[in-house]
XYZ file of N, CA and C in Angstrom:
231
model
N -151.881 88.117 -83.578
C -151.231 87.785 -82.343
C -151.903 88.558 -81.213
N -152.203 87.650 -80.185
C -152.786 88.501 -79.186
C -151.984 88.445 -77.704
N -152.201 89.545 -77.305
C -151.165 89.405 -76.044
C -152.102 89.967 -75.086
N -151.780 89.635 -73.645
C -152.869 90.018 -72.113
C -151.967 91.195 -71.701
N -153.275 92.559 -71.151
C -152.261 93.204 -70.245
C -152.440 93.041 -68.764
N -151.463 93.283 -68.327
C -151.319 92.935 -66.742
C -152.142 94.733 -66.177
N -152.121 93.907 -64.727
C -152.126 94.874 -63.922
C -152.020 96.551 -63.940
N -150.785 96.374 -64.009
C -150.235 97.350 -64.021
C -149.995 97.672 -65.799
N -150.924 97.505 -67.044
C -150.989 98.139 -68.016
C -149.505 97.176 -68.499
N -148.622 96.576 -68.524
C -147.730 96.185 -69.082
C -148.003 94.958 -70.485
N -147.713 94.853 -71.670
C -147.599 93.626 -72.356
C -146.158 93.231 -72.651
N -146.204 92.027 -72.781
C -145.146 91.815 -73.814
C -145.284 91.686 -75.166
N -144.303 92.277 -75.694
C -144.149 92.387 -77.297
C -143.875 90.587 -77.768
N -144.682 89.993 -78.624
C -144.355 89.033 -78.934
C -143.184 88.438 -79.594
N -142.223 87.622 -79.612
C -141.419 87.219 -80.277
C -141.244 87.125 -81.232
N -142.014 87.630 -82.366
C -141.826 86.973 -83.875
C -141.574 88.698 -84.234
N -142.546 89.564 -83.315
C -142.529 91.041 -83.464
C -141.562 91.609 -83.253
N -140.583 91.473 -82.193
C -139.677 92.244 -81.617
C -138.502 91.437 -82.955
N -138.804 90.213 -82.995
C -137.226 89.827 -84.378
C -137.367 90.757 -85.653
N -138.554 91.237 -86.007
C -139.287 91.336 -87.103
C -138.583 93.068 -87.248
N -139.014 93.511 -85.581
C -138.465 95.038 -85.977
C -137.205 95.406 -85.084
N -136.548 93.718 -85.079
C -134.760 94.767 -84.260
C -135.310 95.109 -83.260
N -136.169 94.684 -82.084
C -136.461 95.179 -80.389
C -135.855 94.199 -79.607
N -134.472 94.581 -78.750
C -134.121 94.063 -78.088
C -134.527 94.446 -76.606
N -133.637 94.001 -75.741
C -133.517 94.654 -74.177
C -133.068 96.653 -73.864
N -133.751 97.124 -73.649
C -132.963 98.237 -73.591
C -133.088 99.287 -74.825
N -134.134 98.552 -75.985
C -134.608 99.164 -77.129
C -135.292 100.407 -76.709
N -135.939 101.443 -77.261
C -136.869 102.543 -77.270
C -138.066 102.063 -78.267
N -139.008 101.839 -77.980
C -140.786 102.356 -78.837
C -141.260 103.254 -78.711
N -142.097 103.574 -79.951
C -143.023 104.618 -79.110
C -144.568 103.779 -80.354
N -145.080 104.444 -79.407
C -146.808 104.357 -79.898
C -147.658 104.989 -80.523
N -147.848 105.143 -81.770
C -148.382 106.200 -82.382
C -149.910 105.766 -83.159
N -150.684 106.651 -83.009
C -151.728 106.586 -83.576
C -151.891 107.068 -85.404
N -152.480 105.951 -86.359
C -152.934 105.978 -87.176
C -153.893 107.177 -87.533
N -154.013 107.713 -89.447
C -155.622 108.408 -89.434
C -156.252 107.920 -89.280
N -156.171 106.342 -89.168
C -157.340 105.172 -89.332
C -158.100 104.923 -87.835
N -156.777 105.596 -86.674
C -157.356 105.215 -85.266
C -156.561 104.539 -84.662
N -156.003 103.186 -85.646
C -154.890 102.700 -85.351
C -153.827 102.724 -84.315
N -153.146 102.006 -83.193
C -152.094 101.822 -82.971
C -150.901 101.309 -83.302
N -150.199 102.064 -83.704
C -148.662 101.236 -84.523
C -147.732 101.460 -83.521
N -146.751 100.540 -83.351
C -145.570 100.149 -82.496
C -144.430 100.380 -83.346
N -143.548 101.668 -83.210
C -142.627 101.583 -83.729
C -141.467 102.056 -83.178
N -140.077 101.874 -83.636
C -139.291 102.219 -82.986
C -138.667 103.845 -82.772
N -138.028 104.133 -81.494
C -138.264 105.151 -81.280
C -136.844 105.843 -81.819
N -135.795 104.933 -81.984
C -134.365 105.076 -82.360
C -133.990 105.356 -84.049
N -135.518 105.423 -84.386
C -135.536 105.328 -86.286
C -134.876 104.617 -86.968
N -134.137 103.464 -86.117
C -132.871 102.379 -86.483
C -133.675 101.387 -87.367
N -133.137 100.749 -88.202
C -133.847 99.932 -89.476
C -133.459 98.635 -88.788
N -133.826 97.656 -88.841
C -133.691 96.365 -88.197
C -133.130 96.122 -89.415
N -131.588 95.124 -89.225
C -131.092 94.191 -90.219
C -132.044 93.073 -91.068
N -131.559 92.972 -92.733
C -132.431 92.008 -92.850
C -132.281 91.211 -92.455
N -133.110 89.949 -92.753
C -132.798 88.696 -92.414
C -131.389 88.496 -93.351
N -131.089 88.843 -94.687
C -129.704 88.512 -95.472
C -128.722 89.091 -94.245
N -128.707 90.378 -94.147
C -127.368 90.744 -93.132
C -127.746 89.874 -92.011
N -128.686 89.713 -91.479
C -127.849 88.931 -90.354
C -127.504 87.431 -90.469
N -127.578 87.077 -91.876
C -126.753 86.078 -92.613
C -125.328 86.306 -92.872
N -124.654 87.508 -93.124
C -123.788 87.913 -93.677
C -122.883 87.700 -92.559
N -121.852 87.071 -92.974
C -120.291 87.111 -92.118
C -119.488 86.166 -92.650
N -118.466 85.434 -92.319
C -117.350 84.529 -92.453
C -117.603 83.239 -91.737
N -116.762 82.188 -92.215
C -116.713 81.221 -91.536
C -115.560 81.149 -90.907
N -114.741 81.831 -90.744
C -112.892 82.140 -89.969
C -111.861 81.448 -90.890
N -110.875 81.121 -90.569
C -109.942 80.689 -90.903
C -110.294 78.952 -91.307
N -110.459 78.353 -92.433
C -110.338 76.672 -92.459
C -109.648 76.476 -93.881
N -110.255 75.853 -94.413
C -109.701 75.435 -95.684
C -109.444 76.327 -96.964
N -108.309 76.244 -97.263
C -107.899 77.319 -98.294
C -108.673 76.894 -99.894
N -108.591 77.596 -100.671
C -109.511 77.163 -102.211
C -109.276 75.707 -102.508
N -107.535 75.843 -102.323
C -107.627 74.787 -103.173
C -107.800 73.305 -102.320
N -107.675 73.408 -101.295
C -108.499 72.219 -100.297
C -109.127 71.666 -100.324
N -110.505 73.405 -100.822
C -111.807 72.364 -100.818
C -112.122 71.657 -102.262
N -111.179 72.493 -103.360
C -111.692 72.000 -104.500
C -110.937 70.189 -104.750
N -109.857 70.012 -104.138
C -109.235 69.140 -103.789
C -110.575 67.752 -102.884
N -110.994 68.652 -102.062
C -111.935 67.546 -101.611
C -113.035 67.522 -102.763
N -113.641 68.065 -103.145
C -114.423 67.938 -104.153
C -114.569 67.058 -105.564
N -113.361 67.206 -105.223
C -113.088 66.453 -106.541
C -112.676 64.719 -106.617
N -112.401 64.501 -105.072
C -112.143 63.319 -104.601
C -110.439 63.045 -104.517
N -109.872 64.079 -104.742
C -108.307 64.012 -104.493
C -108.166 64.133 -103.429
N -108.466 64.023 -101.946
C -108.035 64.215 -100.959
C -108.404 62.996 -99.909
C-alpha cells in the first residue's frame, strides 16, 4: 500500500491499516524503528485491537423465544 505525503509531512493511514490495528479518530501512534532500519507503525496506547470474532460478538435483542423458532422450523407455524 502506498500512500503520498503532503506538504506539510502529513499521510494518511490507509483504511484496511487503521481496521487492521483498532486506529480510530483521536487514537495515539508512535513510530518506531526496526534492527532492520525499518519503520513500524504502532500503537501508542498498547491497546490490542478486537478481533474480527469480537467484533462479531453480541445479541440480536429481544425476538423470538426457542420455541418459536423451532416452531418455525419445523413448519408448525
Amino acid at each position: 500500500m502506498a500512500t503520498t505525503v503532503t506538504a506539510k509531512g502529513q499521510v494518511t493511514i490507509p483504511k484496511e491499516v487503521r481496521d487492521l490495528m483498532g486506529i480510530g479518530p483521536g487514537s495515539k501512534v508512535e513510530f518506531r524503528r526496526s534492527t532492520e532500519g525499518n519503520i513500524l507503525l504502532v500503537r501508542a496506547d498498547k491497546k490490542r485491537p478486537k478481533s474480527r470474532f469480537a467484533r462479531l460478538r453480541g445479541h440480536a435483542g429481544k425476538g423470538l423465544s426457542t420455541d418459536a423458532i423451532l416452531a418455525l422450523t419445523r413448519g408448525e407455524a
